[in-house]
mmCIF file of C-alpha atoms (C1' of nucleotides) in Angstrom:
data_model
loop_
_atom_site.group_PDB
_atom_site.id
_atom_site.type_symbol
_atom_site.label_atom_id
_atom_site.label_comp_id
_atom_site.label_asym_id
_atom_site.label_seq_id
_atom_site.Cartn_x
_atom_site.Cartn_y
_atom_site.Cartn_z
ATOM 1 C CA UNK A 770 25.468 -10.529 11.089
ATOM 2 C CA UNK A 771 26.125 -12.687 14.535
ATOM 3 C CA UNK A 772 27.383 -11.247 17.608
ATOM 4 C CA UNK A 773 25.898 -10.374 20.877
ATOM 5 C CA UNK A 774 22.512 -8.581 21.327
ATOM 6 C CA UNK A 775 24.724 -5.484 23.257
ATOM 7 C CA UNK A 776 27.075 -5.784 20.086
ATOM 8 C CA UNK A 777 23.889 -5.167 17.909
ATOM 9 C CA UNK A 778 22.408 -2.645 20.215
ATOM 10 C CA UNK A 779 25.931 -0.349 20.036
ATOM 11 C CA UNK A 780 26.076 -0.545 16.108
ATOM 12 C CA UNK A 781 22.703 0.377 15.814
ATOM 13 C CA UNK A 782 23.460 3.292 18.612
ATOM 14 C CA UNK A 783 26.688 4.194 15.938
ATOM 15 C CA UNK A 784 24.924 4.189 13.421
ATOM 16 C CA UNK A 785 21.839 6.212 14.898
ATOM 17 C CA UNK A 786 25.036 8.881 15.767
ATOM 18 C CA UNK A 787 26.110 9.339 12.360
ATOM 19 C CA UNK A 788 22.741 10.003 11.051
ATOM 20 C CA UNK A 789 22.686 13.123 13.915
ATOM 21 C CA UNK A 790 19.418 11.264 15.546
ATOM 22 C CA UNK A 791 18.993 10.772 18.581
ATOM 23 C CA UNK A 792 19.802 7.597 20.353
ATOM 24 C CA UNK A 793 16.744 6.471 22.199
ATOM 25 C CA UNK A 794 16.430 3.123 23.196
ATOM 26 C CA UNK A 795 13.123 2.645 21.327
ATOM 27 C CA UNK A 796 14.809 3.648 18.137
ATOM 28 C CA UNK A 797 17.848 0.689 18.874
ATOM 29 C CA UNK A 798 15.282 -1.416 19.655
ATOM 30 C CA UNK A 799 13.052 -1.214 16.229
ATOM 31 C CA UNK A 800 16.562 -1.409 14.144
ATOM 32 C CA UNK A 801 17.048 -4.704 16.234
ATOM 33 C CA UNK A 802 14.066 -5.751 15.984
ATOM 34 C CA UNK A 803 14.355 -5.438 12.077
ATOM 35 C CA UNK A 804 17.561 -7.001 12.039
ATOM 36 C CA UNK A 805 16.399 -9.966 13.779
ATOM 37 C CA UNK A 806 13.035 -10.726 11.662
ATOM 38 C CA UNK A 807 14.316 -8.913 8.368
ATOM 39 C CA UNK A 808 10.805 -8.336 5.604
ATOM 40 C CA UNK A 809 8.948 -7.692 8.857
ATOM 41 C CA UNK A 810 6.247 -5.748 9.092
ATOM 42 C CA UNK A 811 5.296 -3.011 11.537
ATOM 43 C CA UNK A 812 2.703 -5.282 13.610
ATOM 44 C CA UNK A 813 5.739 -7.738 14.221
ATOM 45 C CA UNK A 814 8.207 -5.174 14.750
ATOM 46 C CA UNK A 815 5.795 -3.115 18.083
ATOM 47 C CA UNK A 816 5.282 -6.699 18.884
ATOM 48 C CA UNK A 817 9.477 -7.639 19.379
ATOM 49 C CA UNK A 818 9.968 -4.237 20.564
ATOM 50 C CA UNK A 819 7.470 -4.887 23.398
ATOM 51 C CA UNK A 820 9.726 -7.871 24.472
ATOM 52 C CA UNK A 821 12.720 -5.726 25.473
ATOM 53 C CA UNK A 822 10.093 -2.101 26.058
ATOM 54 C CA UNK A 823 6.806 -3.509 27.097
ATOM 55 C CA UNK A 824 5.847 0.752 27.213
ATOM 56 C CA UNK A 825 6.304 1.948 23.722
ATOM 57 C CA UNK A 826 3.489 3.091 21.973
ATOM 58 C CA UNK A 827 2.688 2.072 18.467
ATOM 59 C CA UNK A 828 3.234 5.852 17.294
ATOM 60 C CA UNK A 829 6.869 5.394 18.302
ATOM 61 C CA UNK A 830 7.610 2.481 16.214
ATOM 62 C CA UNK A 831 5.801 4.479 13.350
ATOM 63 C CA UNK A 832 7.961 7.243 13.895
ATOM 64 C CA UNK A 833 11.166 5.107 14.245
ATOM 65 C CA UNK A 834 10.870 3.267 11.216
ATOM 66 C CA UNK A 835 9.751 6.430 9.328
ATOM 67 C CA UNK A 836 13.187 7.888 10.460
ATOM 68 C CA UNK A 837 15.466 5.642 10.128
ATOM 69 C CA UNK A 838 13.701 4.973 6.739
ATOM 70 C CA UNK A 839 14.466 8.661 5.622
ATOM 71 C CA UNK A 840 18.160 8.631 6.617
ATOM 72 C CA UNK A 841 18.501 5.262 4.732
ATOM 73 C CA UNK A 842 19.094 3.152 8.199
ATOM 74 C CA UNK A 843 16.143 1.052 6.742
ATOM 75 C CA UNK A 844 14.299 0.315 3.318
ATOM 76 C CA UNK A 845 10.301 0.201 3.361
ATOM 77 C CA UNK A 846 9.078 -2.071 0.656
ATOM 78 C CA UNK A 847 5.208 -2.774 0.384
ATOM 79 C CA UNK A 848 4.776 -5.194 -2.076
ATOM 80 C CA UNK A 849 0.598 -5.248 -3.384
ATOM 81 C CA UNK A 850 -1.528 -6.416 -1.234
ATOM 82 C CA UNK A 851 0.437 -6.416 1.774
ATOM 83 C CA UNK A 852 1.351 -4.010 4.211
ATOM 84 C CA UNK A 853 4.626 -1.940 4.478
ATOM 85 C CA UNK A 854 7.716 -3.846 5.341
ATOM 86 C CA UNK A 855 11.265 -3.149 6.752
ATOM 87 C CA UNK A 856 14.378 -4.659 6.108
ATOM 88 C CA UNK A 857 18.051 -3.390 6.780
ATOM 89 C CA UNK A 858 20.284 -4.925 4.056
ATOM 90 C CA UNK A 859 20.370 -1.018 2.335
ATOM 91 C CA UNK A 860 22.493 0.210 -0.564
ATOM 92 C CA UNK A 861 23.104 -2.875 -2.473
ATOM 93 C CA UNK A 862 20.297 -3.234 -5.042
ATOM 94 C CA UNK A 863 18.916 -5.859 -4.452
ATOM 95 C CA UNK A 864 15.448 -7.636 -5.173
ATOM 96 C CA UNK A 865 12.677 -9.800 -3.665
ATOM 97 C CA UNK A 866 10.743 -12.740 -4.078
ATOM 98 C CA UNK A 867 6.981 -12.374 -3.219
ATOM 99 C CA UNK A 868 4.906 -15.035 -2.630
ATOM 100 C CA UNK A 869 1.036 -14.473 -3.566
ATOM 101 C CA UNK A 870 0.010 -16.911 -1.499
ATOM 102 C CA UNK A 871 1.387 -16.219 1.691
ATOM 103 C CA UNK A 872 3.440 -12.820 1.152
ATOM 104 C CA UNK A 873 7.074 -14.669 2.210
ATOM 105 C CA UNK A 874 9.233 -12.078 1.263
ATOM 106 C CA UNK A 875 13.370 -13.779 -0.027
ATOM 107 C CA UNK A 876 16.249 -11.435 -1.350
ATOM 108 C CA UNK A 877 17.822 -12.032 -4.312
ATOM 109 C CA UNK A 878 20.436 -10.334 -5.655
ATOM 110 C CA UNK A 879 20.451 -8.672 -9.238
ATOM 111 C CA UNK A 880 20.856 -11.398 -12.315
ATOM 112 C CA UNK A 881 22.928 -9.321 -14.568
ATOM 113 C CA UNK A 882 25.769 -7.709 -12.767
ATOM 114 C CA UNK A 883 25.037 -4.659 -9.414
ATOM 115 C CA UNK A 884 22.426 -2.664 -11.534
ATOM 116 C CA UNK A 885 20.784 -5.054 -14.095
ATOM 117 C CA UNK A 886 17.644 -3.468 -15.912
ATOM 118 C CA UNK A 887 18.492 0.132 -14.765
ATOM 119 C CA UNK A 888 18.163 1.165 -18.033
ATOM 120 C CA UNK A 889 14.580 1.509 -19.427
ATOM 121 C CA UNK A 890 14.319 1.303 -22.825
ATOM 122 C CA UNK A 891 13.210 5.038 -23.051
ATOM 123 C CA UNK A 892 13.004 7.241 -19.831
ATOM 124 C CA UNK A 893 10.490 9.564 -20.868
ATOM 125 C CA UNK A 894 12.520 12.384 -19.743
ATOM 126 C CA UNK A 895 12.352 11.163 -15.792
ATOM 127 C CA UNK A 896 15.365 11.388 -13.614
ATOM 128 C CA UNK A 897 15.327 7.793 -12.447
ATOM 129 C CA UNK A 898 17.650 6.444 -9.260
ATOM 130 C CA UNK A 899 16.005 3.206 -8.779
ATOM 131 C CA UNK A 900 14.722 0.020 -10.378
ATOM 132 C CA UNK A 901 13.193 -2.190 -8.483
ATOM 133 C CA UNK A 902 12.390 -5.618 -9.510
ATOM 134 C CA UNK A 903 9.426 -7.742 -7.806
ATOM 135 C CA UNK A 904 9.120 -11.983 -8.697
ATOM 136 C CA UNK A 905 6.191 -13.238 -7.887
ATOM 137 C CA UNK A 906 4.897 -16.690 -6.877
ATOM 138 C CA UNK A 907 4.707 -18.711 -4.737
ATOM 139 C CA UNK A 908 6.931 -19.775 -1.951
ATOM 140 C CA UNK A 909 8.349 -23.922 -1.596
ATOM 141 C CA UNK A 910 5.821 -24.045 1.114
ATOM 142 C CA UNK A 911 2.599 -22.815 -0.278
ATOM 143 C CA UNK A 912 3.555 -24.667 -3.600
ATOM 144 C CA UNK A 913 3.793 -28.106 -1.301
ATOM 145 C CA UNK A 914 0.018 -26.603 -0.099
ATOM 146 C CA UNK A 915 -1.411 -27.073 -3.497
ATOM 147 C CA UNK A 916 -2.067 -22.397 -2.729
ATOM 148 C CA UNK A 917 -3.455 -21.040 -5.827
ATOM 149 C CA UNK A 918 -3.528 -17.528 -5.406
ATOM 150 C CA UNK A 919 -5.264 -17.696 -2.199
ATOM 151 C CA UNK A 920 -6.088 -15.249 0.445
ATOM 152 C CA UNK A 921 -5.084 -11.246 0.010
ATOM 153 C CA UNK A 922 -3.594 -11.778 -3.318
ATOM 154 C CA UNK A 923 -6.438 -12.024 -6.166
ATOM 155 C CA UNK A 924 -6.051 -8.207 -6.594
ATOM 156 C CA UNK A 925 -2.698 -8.337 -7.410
ATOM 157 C CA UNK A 926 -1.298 -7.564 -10.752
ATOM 158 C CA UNK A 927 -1.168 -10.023 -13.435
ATOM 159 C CA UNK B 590 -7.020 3.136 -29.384
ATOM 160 C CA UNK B 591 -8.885 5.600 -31.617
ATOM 161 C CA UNK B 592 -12.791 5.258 -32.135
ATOM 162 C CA UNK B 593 -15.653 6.288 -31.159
ATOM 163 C CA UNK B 594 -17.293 6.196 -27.822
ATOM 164 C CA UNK B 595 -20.045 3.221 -28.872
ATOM 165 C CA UNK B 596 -17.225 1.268 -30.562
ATOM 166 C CA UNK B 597 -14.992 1.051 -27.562
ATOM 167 C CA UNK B 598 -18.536 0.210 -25.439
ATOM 168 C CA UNK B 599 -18.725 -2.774 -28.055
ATOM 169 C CA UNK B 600 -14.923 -4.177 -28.207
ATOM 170 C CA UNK B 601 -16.061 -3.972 -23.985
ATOM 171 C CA UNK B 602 -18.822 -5.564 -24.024
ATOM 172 C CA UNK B 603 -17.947 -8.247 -26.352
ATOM 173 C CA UNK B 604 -14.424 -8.586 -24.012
ATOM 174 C CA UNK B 605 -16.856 -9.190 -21.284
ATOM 175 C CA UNK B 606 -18.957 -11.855 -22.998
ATOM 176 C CA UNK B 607 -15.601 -13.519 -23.717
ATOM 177 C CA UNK B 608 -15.234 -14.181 -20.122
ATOM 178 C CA UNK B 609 -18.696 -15.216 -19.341
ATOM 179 C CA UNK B 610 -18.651 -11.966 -17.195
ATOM 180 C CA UNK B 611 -22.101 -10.635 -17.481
ATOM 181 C CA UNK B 612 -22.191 -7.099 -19.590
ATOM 182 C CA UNK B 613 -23.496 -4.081 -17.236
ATOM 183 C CA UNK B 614 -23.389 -0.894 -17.781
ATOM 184 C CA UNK B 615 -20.956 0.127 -14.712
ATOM 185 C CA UNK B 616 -19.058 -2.627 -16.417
ATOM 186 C CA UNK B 617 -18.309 -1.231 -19.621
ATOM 187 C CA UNK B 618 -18.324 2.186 -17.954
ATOM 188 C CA UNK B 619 -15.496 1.151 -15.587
ATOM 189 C CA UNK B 620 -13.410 -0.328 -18.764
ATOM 190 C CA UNK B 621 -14.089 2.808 -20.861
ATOM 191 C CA UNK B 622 -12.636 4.878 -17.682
ATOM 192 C CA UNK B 623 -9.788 3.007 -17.490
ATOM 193 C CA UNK B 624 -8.910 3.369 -21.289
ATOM 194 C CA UNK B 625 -9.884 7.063 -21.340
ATOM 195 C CA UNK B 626 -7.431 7.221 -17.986
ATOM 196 C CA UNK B 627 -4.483 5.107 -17.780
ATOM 197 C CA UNK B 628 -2.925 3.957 -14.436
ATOM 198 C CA UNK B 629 -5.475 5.741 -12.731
ATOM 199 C CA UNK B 630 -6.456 5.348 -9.152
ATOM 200 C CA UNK B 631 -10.440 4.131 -8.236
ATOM 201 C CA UNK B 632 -11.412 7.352 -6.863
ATOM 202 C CA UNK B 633 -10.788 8.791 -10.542
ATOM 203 C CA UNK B 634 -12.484 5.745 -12.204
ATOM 204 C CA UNK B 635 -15.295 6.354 -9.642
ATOM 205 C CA UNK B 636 -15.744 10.318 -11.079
ATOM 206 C CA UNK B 637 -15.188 9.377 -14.470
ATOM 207 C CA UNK B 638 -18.246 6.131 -14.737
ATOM 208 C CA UNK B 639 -20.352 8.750 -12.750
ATOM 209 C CA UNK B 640 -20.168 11.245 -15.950
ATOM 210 C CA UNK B 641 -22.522 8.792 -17.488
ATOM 211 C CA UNK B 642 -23.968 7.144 -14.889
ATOM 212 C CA UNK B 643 -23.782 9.499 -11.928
ATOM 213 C CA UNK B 644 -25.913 7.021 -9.738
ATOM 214 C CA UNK B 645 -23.142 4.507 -9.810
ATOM 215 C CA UNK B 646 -21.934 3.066 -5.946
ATOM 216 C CA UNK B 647 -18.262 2.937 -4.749
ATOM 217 C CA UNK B 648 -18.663 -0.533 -4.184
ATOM 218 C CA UNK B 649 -19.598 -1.488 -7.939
ATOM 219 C CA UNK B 650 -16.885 0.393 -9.329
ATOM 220 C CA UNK B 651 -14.415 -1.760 -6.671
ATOM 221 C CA UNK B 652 -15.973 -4.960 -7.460
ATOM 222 C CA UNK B 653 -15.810 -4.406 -11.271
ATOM 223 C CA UNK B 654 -11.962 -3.428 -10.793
ATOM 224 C CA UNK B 655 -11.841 -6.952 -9.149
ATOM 225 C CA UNK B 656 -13.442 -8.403 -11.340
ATOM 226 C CA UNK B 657 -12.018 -7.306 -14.082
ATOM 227 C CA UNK B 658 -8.684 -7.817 -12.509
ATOM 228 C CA UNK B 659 -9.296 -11.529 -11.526
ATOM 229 C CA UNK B 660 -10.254 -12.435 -15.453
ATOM 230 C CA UNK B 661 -7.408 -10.579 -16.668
ATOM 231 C CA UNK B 662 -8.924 -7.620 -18.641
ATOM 232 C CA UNK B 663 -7.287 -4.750 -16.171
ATOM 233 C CA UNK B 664 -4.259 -4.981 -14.412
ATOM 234 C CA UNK B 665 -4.011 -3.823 -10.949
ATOM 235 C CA UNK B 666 -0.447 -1.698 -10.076
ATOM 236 C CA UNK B 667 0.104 -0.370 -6.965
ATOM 237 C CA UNK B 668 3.163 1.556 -6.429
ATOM 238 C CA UNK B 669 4.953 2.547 -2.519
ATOM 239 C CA UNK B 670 3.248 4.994 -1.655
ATOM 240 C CA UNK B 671 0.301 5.083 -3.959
ATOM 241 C CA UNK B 672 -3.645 3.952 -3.531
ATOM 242 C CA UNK B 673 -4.206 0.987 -6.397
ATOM 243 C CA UNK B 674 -4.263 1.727 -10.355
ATOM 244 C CA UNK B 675 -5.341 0.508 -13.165
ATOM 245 C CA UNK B 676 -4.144 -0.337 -16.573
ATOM 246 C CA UNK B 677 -6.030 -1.982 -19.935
ATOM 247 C CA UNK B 678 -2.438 -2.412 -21.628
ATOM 248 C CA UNK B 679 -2.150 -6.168 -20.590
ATOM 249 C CA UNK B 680 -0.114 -9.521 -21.419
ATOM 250 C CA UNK B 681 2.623 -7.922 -22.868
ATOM 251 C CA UNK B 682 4.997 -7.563 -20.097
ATOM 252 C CA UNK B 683 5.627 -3.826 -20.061
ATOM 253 C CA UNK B 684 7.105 -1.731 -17.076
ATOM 254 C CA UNK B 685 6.296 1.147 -15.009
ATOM 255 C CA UNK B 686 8.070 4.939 -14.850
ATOM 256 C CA UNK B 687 6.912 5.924 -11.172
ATOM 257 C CA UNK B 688 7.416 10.118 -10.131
ATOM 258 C CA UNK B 689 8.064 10.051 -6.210
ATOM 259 C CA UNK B 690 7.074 13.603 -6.003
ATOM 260 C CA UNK B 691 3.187 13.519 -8.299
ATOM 261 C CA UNK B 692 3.565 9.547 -8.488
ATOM 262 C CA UNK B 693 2.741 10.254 -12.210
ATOM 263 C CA UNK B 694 2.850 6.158 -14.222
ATOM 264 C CA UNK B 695 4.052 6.186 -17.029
ATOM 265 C CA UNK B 696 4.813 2.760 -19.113
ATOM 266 C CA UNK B 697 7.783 1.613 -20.612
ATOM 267 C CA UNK B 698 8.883 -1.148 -22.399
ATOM 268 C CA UNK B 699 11.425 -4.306 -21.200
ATOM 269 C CA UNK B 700 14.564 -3.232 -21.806
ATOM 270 C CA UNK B 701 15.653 -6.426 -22.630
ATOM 271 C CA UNK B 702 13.600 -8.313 -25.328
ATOM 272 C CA UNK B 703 10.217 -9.654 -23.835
ATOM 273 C CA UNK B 704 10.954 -10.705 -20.511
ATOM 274 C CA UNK B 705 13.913 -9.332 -19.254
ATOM 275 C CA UNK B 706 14.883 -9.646 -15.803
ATOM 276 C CA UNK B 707 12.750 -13.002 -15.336
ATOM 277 C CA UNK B 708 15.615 -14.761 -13.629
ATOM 278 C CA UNK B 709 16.742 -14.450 -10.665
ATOM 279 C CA UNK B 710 19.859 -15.535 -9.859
ATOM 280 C CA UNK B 711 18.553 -17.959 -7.802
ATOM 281 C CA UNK B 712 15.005 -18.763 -6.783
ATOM 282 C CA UNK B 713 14.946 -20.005 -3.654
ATOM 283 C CA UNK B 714 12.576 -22.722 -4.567
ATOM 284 C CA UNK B 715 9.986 -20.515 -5.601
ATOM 285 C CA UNK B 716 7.383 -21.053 -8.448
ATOM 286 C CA UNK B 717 7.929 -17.777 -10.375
ATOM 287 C CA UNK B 718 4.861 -16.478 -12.727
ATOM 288 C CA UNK B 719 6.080 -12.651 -13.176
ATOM 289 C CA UNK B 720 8.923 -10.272 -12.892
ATOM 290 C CA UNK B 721 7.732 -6.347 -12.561
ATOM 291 C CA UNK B 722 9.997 -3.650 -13.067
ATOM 292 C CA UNK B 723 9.229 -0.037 -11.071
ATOM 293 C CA UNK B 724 11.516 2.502 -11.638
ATOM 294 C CA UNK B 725 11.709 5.096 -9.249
ATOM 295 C CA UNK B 726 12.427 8.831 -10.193
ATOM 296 C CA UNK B 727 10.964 12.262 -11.015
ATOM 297 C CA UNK B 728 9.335 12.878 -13.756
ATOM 298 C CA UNK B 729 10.096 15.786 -16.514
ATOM 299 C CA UNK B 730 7.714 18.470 -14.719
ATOM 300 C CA UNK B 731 8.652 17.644 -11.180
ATOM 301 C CA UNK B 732 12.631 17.594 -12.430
ATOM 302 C CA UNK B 733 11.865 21.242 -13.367
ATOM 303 C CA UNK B 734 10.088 22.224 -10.666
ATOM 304 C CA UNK B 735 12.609 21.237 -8.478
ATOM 305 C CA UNK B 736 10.711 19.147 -6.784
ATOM 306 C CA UNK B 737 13.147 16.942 -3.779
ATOM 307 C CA UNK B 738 10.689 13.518 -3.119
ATOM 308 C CA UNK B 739 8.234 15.754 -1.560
ATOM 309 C CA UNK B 740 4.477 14.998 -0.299
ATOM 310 C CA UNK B 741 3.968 11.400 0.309
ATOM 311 C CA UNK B 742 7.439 9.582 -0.849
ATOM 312 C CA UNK B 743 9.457 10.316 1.912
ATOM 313 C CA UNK B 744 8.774 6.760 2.792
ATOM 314 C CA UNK B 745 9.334 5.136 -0.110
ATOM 315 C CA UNK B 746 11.928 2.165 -0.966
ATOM 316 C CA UNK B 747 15.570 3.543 -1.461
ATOM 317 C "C1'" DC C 1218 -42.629 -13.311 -20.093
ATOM 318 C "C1'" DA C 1219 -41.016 -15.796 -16.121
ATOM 319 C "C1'" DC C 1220 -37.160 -17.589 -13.704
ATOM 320 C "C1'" DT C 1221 -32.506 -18.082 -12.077
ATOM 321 C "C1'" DT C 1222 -28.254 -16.251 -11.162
ATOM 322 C "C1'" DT C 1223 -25.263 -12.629 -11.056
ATOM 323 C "C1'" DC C 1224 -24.580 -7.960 -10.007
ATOM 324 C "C1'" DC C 1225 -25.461 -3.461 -7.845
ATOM 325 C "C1'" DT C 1226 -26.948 -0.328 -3.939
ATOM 326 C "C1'" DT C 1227 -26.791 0.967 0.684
ATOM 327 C "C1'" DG C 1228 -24.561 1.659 4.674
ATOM 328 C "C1'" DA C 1229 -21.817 0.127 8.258
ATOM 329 C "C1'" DC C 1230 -17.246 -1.226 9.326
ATOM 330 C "C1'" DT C 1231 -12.148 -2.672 9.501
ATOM 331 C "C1'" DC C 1232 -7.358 -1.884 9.592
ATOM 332 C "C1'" DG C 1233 -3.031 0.268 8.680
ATOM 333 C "C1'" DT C 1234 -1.531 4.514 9.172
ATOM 334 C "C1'" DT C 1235 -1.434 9.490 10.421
ATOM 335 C "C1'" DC C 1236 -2.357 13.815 13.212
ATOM 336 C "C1'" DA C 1237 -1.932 16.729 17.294
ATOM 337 C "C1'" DA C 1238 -0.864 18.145 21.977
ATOM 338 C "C1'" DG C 1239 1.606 17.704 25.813
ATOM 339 C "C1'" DA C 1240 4.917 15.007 28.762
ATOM 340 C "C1'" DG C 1241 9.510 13.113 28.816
ATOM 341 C "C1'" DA C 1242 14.367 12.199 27.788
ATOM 342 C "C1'" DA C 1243 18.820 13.105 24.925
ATOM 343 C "C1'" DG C 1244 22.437 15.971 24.219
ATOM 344 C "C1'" DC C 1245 24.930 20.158 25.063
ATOM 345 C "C1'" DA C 1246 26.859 24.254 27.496
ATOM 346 C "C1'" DG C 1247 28.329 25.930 31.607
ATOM 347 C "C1'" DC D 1053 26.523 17.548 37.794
ATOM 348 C "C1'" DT D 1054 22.804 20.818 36.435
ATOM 349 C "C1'" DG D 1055 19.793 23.204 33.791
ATOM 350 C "C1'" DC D 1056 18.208 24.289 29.197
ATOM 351 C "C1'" DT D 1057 16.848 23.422 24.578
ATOM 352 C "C1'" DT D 1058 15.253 20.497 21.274
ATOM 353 C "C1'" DC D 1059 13.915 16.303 19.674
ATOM 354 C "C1'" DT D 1060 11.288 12.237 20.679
ATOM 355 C "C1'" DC D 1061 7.735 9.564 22.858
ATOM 356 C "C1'" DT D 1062 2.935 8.789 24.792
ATOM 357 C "C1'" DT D 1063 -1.818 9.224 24.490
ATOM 358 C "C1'" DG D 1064 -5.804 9.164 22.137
ATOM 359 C "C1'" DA D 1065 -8.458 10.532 18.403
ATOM 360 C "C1'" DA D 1066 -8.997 10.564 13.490
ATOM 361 C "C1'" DC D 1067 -8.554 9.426 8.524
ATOM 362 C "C1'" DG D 1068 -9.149 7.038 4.155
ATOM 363 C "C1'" DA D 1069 -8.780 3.230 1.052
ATOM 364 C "C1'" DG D 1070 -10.829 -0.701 0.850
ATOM 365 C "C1'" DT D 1071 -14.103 -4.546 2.544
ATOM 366 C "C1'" DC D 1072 -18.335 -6.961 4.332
ATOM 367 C "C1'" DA D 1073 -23.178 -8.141 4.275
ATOM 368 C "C1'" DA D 1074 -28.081 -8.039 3.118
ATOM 369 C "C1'" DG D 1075 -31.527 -7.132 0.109
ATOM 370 C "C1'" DG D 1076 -33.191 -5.269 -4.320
ATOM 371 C "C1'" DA D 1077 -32.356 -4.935 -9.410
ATOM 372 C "C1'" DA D 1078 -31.061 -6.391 -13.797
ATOM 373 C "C1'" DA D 1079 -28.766 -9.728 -17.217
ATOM 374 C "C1'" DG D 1080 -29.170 -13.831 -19.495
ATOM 375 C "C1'" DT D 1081 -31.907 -18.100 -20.644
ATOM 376 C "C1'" DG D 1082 -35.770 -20.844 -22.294
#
DNA sequence: CACTTTCCTTGACTCGTTCAAGAGAAGCAG
DNA sequence: CTGCTTCTCTTGAACGAGTCAAGGAAAGTG
């Protein structure tokens, strides 16, 4: 998770190989800039690509994450009442904390064991691959704040 | 679950009283659309109240959702992927069967007793009010279908 | 019935995201 | 290195779910 920025930049380029993408510096720079502000949505991520590629164009961050989304480079979560997010820690099943108040996004990992409540009590005949588990609350921060449900978050579910 | 029309209008109404909500028409229309459709989106709602009231606006049916929503008679669930939806089946901590391919809802119960995976293993300092469950998969008609996350899914969590 | 307060209608508007066409660069073969 | 093919990016317009705001209508109250 530390090394230098050129480290990062030829994993990413690796791992952009593997996938049989393209290596374009946009792409590197959208996995970096996911890497560095992980739960990051795409507004932030055009915005920290722009540091290192003042050029690219929205669309190309859109397309990027969309990509490396589908070949499993990235996950996309969009918790309600927020917008899509990225993050790179793939493949391990783990969960997030939401806060209604301000949308923080935290990993946690599972509480029972690598798969806890991937089991449904009847499946209904689905073929399932993935449970996802969402806490909500409220952050350390917006709890200091006296935040009771504030803002973008009285529409979410109960 | 099973009555007629006017009963249902009546347990609405009265459910609205309860909440010092004022009782409207569109209100008890949006409650009896909700009932008659489970986890469906607004624009069905929005066909369904204008069966009996066809001079019903967008916006009331999206402020009676709110509403509604805010005072805890509907519960608002909106999957990756998906516009918002609606449930009536409230306060008992149930869980959601999501389709990627026809993003058919479909509930189930906790797995584990009443609340199962409300721990996390650790909570970061975060106030925690409610775990939700999604699991991801295709359902029974999609499964024979063939159907390989098609239409809009391709960007959905992994 | 009259009055107050809440709710609905109308219509414009925002914002995140997507579409489409053409220019540009990555990768490969020679 | 060079040219070719294909994938990717830029540009700019468009979409759709949802929201905002002002005024008229209806629910509840006495």
């Amino acid at each position: 998770m530390n090394g230098t920025k050129q480290e990062h930049d030829e994993d990413a380029a690796a791992a952009l190989r593997q996938t049989s993408l393209r290596v374009t510096k946009q792409r590197v720079a959208v996995l970096d800039a996911v890497r560095v502000h992980p739960h990051t949505d795409t507004e932030t991520v055009i915005r920290s690509v722009r540091e290192s590629l003042p050029a690219v164009s929205h669309q190309a961050v859109y397309d990027s994450l969309h990509t490396l989304t589908e070949v499993g480079l990235l996950r996309c979560i969009k918790p309600s009442g927020s917008v899509a997010r990225y993050e790179r820690r793939i493949g391990d099943n783990h969960h997030h904390l939401v806060c209604r108040s301000c949308s923080l996004i935290v990993d946690v990992d599972c509480t029972i064991g690598q798969a806890p409540c991937l089991t449904p009590s009847h499946d209904a005949g689905f073929v399932i691959d993935q449970a996802e588990v969402t806490f909500w609350g409220l952050c350390p921060d917006c709890t200091a704040a006296g935040a009771q449900r504030t803002g973008d978050d009285q529409f979410s579910a109960v």
